[in-house]
mmCIF file of C-alpha atoms in Angstrom:
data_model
loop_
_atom_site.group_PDB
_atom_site.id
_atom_site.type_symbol
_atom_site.label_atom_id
_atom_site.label_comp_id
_atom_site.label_asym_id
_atom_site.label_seq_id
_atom_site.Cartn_x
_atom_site.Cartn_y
_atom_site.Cartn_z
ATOM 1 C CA UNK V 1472 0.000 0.000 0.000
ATOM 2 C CA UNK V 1473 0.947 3.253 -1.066
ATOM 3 C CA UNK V 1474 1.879 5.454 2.287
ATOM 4 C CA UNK V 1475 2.424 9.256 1.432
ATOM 5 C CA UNK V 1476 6.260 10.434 2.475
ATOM 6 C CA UNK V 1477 5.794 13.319 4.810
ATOM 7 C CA UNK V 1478 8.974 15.196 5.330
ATOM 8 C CA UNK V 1479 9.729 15.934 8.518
ATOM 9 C CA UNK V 1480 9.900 19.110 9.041
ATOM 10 C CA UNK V 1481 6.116 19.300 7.775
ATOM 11 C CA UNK V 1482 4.994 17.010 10.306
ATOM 12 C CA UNK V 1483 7.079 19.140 12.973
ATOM 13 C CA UNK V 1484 4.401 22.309 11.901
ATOM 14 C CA UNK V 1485 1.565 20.133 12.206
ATOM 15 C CA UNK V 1486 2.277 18.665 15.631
ATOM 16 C CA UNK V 1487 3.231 22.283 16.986
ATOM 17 C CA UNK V 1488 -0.251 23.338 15.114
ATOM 18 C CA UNK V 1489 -2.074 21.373 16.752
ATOM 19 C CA UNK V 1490 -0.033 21.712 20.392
ATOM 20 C CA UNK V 1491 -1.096 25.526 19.591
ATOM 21 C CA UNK V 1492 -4.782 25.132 19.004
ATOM 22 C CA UNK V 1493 -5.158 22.653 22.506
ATOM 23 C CA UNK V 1494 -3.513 25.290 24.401
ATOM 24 C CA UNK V 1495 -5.200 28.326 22.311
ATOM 25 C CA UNK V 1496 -8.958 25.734 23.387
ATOM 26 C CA UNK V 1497 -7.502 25.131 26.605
ATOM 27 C CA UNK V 1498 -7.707 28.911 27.590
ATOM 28 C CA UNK V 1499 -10.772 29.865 25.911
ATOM 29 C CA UNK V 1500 -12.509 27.279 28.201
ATOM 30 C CA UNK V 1501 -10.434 28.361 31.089
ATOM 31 C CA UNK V 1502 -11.732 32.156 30.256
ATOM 32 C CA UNK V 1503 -15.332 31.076 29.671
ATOM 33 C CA UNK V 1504 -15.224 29.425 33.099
ATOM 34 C CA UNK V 1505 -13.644 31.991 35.218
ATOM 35 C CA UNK V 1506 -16.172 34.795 33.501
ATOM 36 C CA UNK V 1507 -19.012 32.876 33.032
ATOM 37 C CA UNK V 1508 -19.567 29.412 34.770
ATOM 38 C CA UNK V 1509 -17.744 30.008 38.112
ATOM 39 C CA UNK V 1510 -19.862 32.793 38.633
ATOM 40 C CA UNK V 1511 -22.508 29.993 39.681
ATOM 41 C CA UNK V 1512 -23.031 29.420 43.122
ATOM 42 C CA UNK V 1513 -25.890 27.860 45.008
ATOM 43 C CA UNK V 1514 -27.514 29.805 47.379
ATOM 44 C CA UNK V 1515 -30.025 27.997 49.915
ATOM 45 C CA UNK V 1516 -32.112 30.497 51.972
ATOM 46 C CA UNK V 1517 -34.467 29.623 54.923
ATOM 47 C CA UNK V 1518 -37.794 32.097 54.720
ATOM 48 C CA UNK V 1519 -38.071 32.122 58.567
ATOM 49 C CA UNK V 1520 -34.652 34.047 58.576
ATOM 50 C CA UNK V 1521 -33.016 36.908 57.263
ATOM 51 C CA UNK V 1522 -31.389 34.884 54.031
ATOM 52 C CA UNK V 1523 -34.070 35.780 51.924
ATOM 53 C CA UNK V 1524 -33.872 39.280 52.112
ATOM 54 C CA UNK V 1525 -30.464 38.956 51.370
ATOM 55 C CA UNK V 1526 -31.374 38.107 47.635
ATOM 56 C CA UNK V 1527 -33.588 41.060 47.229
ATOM 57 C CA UNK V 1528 -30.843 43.808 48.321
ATOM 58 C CA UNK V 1529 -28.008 41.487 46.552
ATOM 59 C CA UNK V 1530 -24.954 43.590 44.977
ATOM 60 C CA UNK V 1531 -22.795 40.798 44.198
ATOM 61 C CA UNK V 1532 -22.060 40.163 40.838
ATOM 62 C CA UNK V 1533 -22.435 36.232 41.164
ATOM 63 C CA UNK V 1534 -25.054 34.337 39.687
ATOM 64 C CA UNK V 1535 -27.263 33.119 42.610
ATOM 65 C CA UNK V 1536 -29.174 29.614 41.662
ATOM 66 C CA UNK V 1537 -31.202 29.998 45.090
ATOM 67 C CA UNK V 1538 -33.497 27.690 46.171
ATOM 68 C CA UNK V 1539 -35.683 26.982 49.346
ATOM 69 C CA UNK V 1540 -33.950 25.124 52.038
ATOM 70 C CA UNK V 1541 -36.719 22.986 52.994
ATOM 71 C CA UNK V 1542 -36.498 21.594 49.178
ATOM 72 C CA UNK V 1543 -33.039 19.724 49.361
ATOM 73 C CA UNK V 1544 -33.369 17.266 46.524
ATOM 74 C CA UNK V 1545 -34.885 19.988 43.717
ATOM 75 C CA UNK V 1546 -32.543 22.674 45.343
ATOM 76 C CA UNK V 1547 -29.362 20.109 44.459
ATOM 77 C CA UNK V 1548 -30.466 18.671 41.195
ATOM 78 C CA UNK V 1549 -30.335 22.738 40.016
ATOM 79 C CA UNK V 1550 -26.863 22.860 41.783
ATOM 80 C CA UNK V 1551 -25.802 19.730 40.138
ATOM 81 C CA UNK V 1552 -27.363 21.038 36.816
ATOM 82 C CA UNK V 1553 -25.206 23.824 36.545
ATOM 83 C CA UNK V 1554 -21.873 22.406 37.462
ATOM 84 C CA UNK V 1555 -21.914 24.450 40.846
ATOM 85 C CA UNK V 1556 -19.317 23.364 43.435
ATOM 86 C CA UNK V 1557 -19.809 26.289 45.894
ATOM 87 C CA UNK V 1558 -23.115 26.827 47.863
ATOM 88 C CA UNK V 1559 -23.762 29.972 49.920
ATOM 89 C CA UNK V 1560 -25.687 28.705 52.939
ATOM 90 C CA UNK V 1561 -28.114 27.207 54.397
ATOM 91 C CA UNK V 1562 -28.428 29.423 57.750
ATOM 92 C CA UNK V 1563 -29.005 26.795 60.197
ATOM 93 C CA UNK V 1564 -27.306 23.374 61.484
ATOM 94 C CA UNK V 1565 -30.597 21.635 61.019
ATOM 95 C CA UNK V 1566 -30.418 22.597 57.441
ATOM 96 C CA UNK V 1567 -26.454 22.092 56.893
ATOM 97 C CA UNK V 1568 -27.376 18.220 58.408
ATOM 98 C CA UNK V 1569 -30.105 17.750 55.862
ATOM 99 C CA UNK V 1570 -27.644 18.998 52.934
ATOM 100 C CA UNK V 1571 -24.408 16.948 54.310
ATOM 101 C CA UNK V 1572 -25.501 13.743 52.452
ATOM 102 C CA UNK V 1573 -25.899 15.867 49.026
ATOM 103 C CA UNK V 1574 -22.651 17.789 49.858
ATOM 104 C CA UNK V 1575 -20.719 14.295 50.066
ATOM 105 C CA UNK V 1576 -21.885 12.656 46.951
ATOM 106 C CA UNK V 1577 -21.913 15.511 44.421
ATOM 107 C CA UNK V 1578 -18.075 16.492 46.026
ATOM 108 C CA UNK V 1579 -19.919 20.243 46.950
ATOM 109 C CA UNK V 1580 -18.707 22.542 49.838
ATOM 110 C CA UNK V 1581 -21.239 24.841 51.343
ATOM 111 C CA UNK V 1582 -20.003 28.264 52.482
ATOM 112 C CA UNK V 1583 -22.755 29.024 55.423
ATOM 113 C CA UNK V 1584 -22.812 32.270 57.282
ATOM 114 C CA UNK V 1585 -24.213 31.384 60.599
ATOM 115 C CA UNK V 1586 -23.848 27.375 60.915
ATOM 116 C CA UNK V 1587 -22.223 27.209 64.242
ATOM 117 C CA UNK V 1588 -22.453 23.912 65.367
ATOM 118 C CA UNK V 1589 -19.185 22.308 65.838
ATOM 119 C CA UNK V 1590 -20.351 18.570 64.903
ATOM 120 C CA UNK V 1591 -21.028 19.795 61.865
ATOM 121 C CA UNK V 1592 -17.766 21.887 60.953
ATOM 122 C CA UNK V 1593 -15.878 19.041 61.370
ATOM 123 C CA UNK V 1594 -17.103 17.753 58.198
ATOM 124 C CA UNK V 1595 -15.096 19.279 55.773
ATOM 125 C CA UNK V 1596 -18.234 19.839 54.031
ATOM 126 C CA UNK V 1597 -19.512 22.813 55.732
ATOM 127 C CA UNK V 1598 -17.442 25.629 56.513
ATOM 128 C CA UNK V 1599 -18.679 29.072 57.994
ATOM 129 C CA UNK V 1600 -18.030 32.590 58.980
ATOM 130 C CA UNK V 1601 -19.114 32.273 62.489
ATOM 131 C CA UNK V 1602 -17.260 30.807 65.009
ATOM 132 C CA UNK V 1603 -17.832 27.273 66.497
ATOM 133 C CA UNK V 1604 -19.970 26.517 69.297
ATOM 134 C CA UNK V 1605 -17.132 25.094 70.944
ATOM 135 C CA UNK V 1606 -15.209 28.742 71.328
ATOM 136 C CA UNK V 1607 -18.819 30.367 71.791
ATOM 137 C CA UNK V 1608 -19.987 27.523 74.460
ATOM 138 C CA UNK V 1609 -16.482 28.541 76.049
ATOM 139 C CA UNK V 1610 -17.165 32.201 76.311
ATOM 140 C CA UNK V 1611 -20.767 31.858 78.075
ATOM 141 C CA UNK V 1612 -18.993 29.706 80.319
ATOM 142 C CA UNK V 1613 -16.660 32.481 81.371
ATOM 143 C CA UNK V 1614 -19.640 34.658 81.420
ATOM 144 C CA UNK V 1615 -21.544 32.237 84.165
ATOM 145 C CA UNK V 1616 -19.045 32.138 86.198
ATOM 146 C CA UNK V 1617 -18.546 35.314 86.258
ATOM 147 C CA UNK V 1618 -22.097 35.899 87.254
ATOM 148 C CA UNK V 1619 -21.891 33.223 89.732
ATOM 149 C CA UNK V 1620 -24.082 30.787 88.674
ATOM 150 C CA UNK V 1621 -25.422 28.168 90.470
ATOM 151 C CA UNK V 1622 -28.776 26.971 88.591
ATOM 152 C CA UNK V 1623 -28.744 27.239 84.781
ATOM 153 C CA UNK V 1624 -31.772 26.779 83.027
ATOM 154 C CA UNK V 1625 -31.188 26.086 78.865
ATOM 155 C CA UNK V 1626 -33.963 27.164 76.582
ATOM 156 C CA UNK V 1627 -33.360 25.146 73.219
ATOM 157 C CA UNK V 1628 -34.689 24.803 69.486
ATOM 158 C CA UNK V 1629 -36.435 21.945 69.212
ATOM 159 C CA UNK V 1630 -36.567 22.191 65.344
ATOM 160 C CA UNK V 1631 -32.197 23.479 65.241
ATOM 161 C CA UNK V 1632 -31.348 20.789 67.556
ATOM 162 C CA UNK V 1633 -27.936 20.094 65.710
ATOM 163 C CA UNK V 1634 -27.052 23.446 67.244
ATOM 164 C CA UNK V 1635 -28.976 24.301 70.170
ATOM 165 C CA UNK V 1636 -28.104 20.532 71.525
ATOM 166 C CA UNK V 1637 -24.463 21.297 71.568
ATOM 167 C CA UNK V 1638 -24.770 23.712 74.433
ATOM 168 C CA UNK V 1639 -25.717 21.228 76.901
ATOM 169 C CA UNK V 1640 -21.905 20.779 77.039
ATOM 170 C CA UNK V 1641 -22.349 23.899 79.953
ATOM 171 C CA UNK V 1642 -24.416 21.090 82.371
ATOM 172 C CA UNK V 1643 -21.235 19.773 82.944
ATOM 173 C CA UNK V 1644 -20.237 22.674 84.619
ATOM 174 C CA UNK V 1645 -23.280 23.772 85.992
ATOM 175 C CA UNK V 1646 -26.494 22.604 87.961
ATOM 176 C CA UNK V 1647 -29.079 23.036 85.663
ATOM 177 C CA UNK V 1648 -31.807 21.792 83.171
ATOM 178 C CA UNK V 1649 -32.475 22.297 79.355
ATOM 179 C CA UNK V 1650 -36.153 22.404 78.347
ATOM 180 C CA UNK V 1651 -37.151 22.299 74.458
ATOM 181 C CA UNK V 1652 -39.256 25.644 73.442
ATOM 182 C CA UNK V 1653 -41.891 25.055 71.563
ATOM 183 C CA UNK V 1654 -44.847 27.369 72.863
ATOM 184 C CA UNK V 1655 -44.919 29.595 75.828
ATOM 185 C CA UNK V 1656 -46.292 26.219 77.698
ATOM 186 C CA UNK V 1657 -43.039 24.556 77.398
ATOM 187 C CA UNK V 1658 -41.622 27.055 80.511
ATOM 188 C CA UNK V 1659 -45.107 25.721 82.793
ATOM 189 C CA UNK V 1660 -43.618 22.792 84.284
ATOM 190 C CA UNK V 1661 -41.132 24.806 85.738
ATOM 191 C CA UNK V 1662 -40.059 27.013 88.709
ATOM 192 C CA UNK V 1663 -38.384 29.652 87.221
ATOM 193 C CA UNK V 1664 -37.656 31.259 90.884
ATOM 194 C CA UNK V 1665 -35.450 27.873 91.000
ATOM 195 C CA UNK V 1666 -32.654 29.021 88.182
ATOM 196 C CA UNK V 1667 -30.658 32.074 88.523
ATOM 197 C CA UNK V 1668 -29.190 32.317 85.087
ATOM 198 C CA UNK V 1669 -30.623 31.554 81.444
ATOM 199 C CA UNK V 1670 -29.124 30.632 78.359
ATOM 200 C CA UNK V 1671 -31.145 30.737 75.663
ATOM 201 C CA UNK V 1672 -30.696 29.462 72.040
ATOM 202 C CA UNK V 1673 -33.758 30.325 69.595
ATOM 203 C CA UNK V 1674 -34.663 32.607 67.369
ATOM 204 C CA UNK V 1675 -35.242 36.165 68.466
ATOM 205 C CA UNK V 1676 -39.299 36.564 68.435
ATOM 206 C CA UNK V 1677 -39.328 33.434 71.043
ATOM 207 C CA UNK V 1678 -36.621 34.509 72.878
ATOM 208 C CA UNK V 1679 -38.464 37.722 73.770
ATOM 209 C CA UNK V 1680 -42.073 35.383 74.688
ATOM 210 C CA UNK V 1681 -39.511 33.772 77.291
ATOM 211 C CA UNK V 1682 -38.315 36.839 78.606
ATOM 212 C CA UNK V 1683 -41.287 38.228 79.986
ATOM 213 C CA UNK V 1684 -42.284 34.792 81.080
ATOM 214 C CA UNK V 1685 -38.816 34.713 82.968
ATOM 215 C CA UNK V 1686 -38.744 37.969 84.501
ATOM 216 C CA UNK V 1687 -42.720 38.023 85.524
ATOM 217 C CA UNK V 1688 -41.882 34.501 87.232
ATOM 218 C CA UNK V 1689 -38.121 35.777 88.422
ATOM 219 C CA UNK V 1690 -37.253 39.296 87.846
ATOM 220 C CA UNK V 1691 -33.753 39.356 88.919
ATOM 221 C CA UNK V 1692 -32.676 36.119 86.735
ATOM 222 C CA UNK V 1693 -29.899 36.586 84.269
ATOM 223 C CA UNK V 1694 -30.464 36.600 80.739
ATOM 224 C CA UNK V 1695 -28.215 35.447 77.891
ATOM 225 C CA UNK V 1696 -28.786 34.767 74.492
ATOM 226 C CA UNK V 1697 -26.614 33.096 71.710
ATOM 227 C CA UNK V 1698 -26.247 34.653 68.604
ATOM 228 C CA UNK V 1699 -29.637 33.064 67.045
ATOM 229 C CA UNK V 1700 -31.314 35.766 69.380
ATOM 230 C CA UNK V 1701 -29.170 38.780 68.214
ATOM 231 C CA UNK V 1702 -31.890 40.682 66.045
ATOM 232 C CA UNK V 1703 -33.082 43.886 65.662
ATOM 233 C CA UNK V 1704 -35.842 42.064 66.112
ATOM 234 C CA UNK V 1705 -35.411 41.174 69.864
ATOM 235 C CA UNK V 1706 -34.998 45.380 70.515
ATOM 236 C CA UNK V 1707 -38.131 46.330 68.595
ATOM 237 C CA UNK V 1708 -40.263 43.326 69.819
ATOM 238 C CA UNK V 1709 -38.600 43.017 73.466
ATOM 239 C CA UNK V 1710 -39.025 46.882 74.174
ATOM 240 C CA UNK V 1711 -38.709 47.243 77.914
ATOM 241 C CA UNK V 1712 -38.808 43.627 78.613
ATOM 242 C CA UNK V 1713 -35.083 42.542 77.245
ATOM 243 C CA UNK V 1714 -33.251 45.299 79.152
ATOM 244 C CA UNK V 1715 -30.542 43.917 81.022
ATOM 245 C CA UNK V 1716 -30.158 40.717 79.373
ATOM 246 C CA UNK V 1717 -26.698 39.967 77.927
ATOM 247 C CA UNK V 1718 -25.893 38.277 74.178
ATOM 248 C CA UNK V 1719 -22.801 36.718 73.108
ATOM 249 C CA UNK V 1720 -22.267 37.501 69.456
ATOM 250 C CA UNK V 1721 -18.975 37.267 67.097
ATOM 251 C CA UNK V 1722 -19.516 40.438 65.714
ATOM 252 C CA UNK V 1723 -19.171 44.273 66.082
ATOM 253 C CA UNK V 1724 -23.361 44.777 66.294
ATOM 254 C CA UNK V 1725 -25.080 45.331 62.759
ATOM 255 C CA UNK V 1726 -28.791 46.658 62.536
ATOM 256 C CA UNK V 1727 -29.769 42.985 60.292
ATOM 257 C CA UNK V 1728 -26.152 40.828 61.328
ATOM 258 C CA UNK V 1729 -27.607 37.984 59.493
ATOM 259 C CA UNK V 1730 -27.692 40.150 56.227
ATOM 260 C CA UNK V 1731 -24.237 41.379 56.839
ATOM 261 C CA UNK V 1732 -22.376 38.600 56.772
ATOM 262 C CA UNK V 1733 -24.309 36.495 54.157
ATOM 263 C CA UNK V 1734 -22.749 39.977 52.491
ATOM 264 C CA UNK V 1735 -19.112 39.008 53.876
ATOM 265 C CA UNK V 1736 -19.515 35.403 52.080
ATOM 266 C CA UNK V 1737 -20.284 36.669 48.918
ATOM 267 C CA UNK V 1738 -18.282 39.051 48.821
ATOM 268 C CA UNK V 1739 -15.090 36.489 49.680
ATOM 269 C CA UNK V 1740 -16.565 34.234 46.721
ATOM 270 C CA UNK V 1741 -16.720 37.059 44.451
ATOM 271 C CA UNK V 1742 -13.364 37.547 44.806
ATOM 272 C CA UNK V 1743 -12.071 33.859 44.580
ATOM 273 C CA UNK V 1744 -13.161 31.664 41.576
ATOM 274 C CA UNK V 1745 -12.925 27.975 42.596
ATOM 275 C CA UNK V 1746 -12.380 25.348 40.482
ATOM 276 C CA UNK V 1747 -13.446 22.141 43.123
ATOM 277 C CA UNK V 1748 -14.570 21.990 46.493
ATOM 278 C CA UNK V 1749 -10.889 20.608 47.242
ATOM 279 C CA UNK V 1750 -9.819 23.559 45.380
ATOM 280 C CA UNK V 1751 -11.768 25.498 48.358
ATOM 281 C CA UNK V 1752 -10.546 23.373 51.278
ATOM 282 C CA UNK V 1753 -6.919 24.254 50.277
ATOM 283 C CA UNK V 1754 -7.106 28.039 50.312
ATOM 284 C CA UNK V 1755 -8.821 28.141 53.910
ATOM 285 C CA UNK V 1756 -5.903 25.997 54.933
ATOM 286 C CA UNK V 1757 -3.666 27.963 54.089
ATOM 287 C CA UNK V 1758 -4.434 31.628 53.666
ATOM 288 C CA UNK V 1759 -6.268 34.355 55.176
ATOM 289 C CA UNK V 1760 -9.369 35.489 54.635
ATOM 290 C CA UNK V 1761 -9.950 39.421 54.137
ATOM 291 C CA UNK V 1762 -13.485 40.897 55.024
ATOM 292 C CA UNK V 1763 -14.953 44.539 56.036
ATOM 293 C CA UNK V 1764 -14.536 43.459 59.482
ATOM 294 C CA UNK V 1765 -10.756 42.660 59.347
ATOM 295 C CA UNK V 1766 -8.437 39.699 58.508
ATOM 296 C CA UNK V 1767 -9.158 36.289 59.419
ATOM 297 C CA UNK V 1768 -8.480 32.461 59.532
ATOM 298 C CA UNK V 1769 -9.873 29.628 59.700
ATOM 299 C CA UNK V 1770 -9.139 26.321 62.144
ATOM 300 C CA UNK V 1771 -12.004 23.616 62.365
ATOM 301 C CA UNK V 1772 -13.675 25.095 59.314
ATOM 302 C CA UNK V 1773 -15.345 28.230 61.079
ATOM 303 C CA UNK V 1774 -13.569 31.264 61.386
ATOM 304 C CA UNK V 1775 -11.680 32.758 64.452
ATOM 305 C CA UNK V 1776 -13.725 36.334 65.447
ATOM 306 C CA UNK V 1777 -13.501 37.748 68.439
ATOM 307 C CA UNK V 1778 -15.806 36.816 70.892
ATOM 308 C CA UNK V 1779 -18.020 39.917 72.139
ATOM 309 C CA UNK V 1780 -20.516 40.125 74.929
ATOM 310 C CA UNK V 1781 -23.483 42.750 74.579
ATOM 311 C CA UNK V 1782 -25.862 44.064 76.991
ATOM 312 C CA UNK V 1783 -29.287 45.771 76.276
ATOM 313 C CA UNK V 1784 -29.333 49.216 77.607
ATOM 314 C CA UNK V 1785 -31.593 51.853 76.748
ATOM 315 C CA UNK V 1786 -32.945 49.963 74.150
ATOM 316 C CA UNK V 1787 -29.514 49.297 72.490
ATOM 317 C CA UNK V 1788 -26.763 46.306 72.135
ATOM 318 C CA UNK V 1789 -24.037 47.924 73.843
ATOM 319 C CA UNK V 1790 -20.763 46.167 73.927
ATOM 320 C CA UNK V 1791 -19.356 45.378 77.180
ATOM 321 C CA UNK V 1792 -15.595 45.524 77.927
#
């Protein structure tokens, strides 16, 4: 069979040809995907919080594929869809449990704002820009004993258990008992004259009901909420009732804190294009992370803020010393 003699040199141009036009493909895709696709990130909002409202005021220039936390399986298939490998959110530990199993077998990271609980950090699925329970439990403990406690009553979630559950950890320090809030009945069973400090761990509107339950029952008890209760919400709603009571928060105060640092995560991912979730893991591990509020790192997948203690007075969060 005749086989056509091509001279060397000839073949030399082709090969480099073609070596050009891979690379030349190779970083048009690489452009398309840093202006175009890795703009995609998932974004899963709970409507009983804040994260919503994030998405109406957004000024990020990602490309939010949001969905409704409650709907894991449609909110993923979208996710999966689109080639995202970044998710903004969910807000709560309840809701980062429910996505873990979806994080693991699509290889996604989610980037949550508030997740605290330290179970779940340790994942290396979940990361967030709050602080663990672990270093928050530690700083309410400080905060007991400096108010002397002897009789700690714990007011939990029952539907954020993943989170609220974690706090128990402070019984082991204290004399106390945790009671699950669902309604204002929850409290009935107790003697409230019996405790002489509260922690409490839901949302803001509830943790006002208990107030004025606790301090029509016991007015001299001591008050302290997590950051779950820090809310405009708890000023405007509380009113007269919440003076007094402390909150533990690892933030400078923000009129919708929520809001503000959904803000800080975009902003960080708006900044960095990833390429894989390990992509993701690798640049936490090893560099620092630049917001509004300052420079930070990360150790056990949340990052290290300073832990501050408010007080309300005269209808304010002021920061104590």
């Amino acid at each position: 069979m005749f086989r056509p003699i091509i001279p060397k040199t000839f073949a030399g141009v082709i090969s480099v040809n073609r070596l050009f036009i891979t690379v030349f493909l190779m970083f048009g895709i690489a452009i398309f995907w840093h202006e175009y696709s890795s703009k995609y990130v998932g974004f899963l909002y709970n409507p009983a919080t804040q994260s919503k409202e994030f998405l109406h005021n957004n000024r990020s220039d990602l490309n939010f594929l949001a969905s409704d936390s409650t709907k894991m399986n449609e909110a993923f298939k979208l996710f999966s869809s689109r080639g995202v490998k970044i998710i903004l959110g969910p807000p709560t530990s309840a809701e980062g449990e429910n996505a873990l199993s979806f994080l693991k077998s699509l290889n996604m990271v989610a980037v949550s704002a508030t997740i605290s609980s330290s179970k779940l950090l340790s994942t290396n699925y979940i990361f967030s820009f709050t602080p663990s329970n672990s270093l928050i439990i530690s700083r309410i403990r400080e905060l007991l004993e400096d108010l002397e406690t002897k009789n700690l009553l714990l007011i939990s979630d029952p539907k954020n258990r993943q989170y609220s559950d974690e706090f128990m950890e402070l019984l082991k320090t204290f004399k106390g008992t945790n009671v699950y809030y669902y309604n204002e009945n929850s409290l009935k069973s107790l003697n409230l004259k019996d405790y002489d400090s509260v922690v409490m761990t839901i949302f803001s509107r509830d943790a006002v009901d208990c107030v004025k339950i606790l301090k029509s029952s016991n007015p001299t008890i001591r008050i302290i909420g997590t950051e779950s209760v820090m809310s405009a919400d708890y000023l405007s709603y509380g009113g007269n009732s919440v003076e007094g009571t402390y909150l533990v928060y690892p933030m400078p105060y923000l009129e919708n804190p929520e809001v503000e640092l959904i803000s800080e995560v975009a902003d960080f991912l708006s900044k960095h294009r990833f390429l894989s979730a390990d992509q993701f893991r690798r640049f936490l591990k090893h560099c620092v992370v630049e917001t509004k509020t300052g420079r930070h790192t990360f150790s056990n997948n949340s990052m290290n803020r300073k832990i501050r203690l408010f007080q309300v007075v005269n209808g304010k969060f002021v920061e104590k010393d």
